[in-house]
mmCIF file of C-alpha atoms in Angstrom:
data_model
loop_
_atom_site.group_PDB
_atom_site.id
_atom_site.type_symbol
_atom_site.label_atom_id
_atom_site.label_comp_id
_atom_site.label_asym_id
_atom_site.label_seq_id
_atom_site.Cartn_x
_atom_site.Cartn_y
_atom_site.Cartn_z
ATOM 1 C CA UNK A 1 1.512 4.069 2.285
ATOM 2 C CA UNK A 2 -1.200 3.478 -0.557
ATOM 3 C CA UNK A 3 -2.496 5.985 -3.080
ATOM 4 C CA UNK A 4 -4.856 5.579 -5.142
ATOM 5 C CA UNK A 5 -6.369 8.646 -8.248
ATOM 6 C CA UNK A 6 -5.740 9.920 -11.609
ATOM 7 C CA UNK A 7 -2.890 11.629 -13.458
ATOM 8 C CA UNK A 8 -3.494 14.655 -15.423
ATOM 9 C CA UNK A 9 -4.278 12.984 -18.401
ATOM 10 C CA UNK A 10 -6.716 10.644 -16.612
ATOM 11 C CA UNK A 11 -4.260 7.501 -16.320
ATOM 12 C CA UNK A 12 -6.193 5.740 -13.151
ATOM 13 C CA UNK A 13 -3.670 4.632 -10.800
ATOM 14 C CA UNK A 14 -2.604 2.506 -7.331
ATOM 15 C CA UNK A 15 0.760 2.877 -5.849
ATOM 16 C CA UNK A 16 2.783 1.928 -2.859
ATOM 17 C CA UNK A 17 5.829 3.437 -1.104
ATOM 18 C CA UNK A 18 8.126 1.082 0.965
ATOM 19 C CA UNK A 19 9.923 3.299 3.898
ATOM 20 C CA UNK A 20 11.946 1.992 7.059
ATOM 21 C CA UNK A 21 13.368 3.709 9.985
ATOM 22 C CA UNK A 22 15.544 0.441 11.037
ATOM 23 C CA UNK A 23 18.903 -0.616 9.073
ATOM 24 C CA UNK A 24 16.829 -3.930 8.696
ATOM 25 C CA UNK A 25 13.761 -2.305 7.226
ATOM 26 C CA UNK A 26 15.960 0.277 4.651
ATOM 27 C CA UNK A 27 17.563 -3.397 3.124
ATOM 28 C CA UNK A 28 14.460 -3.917 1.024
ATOM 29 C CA UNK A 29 13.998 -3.980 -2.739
ATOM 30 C CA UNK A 30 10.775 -4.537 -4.291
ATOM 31 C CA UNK A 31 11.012 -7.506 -6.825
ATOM 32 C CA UNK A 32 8.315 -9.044 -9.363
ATOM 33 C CA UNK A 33 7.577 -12.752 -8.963
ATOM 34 C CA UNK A 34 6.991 -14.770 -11.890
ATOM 35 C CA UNK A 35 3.036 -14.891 -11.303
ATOM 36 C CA UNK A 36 3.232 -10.955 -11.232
ATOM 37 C CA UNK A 37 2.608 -10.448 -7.228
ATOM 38 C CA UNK A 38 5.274 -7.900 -6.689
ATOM 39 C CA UNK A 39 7.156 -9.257 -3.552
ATOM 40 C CA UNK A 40 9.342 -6.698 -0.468
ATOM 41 C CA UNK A 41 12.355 -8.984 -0.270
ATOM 42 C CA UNK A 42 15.695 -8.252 1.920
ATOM 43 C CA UNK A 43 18.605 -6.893 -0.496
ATOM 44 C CA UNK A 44 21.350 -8.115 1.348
ATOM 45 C CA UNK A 45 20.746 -12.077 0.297
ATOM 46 C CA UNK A 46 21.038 -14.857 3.191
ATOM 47 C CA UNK A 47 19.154 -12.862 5.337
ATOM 48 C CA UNK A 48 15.921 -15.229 6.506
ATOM 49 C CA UNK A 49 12.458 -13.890 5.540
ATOM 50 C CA UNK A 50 10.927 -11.406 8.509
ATOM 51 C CA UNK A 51 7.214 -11.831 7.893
ATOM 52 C CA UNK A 52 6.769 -7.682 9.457
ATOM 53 C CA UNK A 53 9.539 -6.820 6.921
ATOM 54 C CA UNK A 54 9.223 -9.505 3.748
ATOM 55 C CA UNK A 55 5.776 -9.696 2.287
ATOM 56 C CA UNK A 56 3.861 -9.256 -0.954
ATOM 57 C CA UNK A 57 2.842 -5.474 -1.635
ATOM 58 C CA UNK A 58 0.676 -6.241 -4.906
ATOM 59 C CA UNK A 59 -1.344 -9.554 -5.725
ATOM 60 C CA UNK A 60 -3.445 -10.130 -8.921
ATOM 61 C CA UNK A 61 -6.236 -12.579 -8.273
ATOM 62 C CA UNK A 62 -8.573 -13.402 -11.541
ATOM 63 C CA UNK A 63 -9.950 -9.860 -11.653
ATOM 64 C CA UNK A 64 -8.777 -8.148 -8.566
ATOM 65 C CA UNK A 65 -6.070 -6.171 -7.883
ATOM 66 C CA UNK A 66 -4.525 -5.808 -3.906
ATOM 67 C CA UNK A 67 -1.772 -3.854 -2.465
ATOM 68 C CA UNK A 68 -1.125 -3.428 0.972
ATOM 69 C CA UNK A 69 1.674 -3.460 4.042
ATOM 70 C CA UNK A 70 2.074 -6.884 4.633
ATOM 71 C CA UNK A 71 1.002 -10.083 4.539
ATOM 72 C CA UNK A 72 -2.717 -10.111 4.835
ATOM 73 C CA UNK A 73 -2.536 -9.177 0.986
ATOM 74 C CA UNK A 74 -2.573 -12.158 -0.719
ATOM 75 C CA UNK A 75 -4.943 -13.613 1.828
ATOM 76 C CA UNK A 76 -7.112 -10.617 0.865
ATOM 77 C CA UNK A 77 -6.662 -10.555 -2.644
ATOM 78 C CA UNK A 78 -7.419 -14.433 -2.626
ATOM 79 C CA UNK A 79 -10.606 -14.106 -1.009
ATOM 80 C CA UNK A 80 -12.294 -11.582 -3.340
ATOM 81 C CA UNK A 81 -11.331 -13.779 -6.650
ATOM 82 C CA UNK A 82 -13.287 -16.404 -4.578
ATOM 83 C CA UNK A 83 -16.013 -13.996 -4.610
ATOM 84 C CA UNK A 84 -16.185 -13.501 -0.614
ATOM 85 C CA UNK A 85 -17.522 -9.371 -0.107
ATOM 86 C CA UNK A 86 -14.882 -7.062 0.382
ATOM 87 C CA UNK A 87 -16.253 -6.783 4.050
ATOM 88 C CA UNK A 88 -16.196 -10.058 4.830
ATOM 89 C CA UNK A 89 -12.532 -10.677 3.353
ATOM 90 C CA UNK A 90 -11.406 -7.511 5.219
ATOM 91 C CA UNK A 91 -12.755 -8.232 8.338
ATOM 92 C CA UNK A 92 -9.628 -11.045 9.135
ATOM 93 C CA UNK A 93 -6.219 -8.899 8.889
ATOM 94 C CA UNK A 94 -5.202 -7.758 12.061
ATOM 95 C CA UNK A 95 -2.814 -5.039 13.025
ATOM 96 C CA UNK A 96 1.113 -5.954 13.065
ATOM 97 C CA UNK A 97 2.079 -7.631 16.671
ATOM 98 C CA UNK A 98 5.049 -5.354 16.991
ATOM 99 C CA UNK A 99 4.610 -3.564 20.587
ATOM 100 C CA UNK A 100 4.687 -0.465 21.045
ATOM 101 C CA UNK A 101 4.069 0.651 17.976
ATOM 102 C CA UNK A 102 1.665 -1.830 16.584
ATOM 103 C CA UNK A 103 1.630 -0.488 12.996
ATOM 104 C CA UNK A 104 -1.938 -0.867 11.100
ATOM 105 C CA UNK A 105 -2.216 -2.714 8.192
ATOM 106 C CA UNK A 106 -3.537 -0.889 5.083
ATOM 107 C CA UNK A 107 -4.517 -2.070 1.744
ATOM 108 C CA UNK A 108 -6.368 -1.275 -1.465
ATOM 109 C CA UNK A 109 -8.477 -3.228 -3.944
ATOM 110 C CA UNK A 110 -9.533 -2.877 -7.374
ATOM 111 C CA UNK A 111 -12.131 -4.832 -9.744
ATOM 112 C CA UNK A 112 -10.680 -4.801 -13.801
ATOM 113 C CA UNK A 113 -13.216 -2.487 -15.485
ATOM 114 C CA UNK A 114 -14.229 -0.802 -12.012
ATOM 115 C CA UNK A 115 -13.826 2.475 -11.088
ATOM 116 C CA UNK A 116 -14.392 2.430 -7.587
ATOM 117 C CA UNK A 117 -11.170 1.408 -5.526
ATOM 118 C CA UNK A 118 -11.534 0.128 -1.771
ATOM 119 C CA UNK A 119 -9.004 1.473 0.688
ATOM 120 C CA UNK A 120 -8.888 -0.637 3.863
ATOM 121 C CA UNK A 121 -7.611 -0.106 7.432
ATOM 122 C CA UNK A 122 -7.306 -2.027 11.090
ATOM 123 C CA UNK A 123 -5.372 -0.494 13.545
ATOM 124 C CA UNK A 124 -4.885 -0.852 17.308
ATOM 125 C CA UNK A 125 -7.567 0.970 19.882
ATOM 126 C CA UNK A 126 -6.430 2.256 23.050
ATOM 127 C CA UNK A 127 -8.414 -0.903 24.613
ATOM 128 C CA UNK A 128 -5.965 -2.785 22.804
ATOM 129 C CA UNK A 129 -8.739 -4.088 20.415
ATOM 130 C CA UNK A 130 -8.802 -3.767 16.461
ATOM 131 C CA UNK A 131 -10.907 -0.893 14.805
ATOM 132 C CA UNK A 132 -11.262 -1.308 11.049
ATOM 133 C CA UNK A 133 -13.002 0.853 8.607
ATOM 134 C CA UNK A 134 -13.175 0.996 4.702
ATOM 135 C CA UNK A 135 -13.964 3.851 2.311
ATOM 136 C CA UNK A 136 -15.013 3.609 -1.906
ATOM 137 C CA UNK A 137 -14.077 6.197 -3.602
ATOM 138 C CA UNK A 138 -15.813 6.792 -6.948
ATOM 139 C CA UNK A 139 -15.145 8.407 -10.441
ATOM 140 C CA UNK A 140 -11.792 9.851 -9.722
ATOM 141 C CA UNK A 141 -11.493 12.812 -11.719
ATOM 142 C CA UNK A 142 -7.777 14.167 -12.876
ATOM 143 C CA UNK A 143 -5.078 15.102 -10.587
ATOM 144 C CA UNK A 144 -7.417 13.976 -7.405
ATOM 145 C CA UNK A 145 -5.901 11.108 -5.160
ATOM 146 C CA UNK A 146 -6.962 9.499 -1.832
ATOM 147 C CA UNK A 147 -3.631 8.819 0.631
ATOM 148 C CA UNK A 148 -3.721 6.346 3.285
ATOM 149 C CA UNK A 149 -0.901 5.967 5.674
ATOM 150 C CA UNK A 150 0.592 3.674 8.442
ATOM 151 C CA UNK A 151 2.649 6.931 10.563
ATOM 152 C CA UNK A 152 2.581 10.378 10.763
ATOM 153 C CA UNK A 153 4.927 12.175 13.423
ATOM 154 C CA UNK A 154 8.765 11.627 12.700
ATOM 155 C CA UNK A 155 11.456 8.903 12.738
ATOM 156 C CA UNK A 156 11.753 9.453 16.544
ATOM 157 C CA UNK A 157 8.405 10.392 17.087
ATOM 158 C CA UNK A 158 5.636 7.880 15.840
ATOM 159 C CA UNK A 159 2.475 8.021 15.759
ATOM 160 C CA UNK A 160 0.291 5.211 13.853
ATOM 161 C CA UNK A 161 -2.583 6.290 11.638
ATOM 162 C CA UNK A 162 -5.059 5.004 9.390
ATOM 163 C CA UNK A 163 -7.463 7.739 7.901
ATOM 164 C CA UNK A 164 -7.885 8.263 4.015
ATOM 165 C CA UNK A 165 -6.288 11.668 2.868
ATOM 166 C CA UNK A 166 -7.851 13.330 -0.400
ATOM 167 C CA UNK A 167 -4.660 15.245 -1.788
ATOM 168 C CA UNK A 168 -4.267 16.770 -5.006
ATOM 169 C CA UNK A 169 -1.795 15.269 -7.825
ATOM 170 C CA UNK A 170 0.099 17.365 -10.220
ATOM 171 C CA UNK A 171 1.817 14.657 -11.951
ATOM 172 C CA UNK A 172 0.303 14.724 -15.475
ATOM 173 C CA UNK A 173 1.353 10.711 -15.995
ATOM 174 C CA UNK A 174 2.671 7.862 -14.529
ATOM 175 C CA UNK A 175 6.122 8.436 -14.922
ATOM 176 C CA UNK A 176 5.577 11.930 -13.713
ATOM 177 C CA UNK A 177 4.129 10.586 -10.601
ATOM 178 C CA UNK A 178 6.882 7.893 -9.626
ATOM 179 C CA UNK A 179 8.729 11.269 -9.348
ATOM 180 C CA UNK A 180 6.433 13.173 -7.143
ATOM 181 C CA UNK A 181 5.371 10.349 -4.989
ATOM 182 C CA UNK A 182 9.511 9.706 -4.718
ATOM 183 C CA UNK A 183 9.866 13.581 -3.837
ATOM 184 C CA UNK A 184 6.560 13.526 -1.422
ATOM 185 C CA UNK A 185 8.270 11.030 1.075
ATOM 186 C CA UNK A 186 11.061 11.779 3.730
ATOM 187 C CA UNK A 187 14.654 11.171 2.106
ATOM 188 C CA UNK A 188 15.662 9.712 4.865
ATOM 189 C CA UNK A 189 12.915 7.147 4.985
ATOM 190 C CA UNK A 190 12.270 6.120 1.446
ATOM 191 C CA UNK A 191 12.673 2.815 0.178
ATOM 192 C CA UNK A 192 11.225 1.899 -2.959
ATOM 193 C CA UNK A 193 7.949 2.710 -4.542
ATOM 194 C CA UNK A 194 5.567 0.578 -7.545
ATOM 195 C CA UNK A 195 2.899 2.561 -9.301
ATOM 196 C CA UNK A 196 0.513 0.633 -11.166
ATOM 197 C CA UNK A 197 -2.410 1.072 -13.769
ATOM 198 C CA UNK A 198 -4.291 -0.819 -16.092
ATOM 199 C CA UNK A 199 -1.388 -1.071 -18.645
ATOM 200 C CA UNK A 200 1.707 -1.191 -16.819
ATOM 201 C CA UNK A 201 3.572 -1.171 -13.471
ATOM 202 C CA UNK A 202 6.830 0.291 -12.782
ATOM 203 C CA UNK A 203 8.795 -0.999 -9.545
ATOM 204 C CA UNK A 204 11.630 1.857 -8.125
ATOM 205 C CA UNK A 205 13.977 0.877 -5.827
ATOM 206 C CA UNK A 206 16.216 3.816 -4.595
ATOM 207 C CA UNK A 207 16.504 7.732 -6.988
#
């Protein structure tokens, strides 16, 4: 999932939350590479990369910020430094090629200085074509978020989706909200969770 909106004392933010239903898919960390793209890596060690599994969550590009499911975001995030349109660069990710589910791939993106955050979407029509859509959402006041998702349903039951969620956030800063997002997802789905703003990210793997 992505989130994007402001903490009660106006912190802008951009997080992800890392879940998995499979023992393969609950053996991820979230690590931070040396360039500062924070990387979903296995935890076990030996293990060879799964590109549906291992990807990078959050690129930095010149001025733009990325996050996103899998790994379309760096491709993504490269594009817009190279000044392509946010359209054009988000008209190439596709939705993951694993039948039946085929999950969508999400993302956000942020200009530095900007206020107006792109969330992204393609996911898998009945016709077995790709139907993509973003949103901008502007001048986030406090304690107001936007939620986009991959699932809803349960473990057993899933059901993909792809359709920006305003929600409200009661987390008055970021540390606050590493808590709530942490509390917000199914315990026995969650992963690991980043949060991110203009001064800092934090990276949670586990309580």
């Amino acid at each position: 999932m992505c989130l994007t909106g402001r903490t009660g004392d106006g912190t802008l933010f951009w997080a992800y939350a890392l879940t998995g239903r499979s023992t393969a898919s609950q053996a991820r960390i979230l690590v931070e590479s040396s360039n500062g793209d924070v990387e979903v890596r296995d935890a076990r060690g030996g293990v060879a990369p799964d590109a549906l599994r291992h990807y990078v969550a959050l690129a930095r590009r010149a001025d733009w910020l990325v996050v996103g499911n899998g790994d379309h975001v760096v491709p993504l995030c490269d594009s817009l430094a190279r000044g392509v349109s946010i359209g054009d660069a988000s008209a190439v990710p596709t939705f993951e090629p694993d039948p039946p589910i085929y999950t969508p791939r999400i993302w956000l993106a942020v200009r530095t200085g900007s206020d107006v955050t792109s969330l992204g979407w393609v996911r898998r029509a009945a016709d077995g074509h790709g139907h993509r859509g973003i949103v901008a959402v502007e001048e986030f006041e406090p304690g107001f978020g936007v939620l986009l998702t991959t699932y809803d349903g349960s473990a057993t039951e899933v059901r993909t989706s792809a359709v920006p969620t305003e929600i409200s956030v009661a987390a008055w800063d970021i540390g606050a909200l590493e808590q709530e997002l942490w509390g917000a997802l199914p315990a026995d789905l969650r992963i690991a969770r980043l949060v991110t703003s203009l001064r800092e990210t934090r990276l949670l793997t586990g309580t």
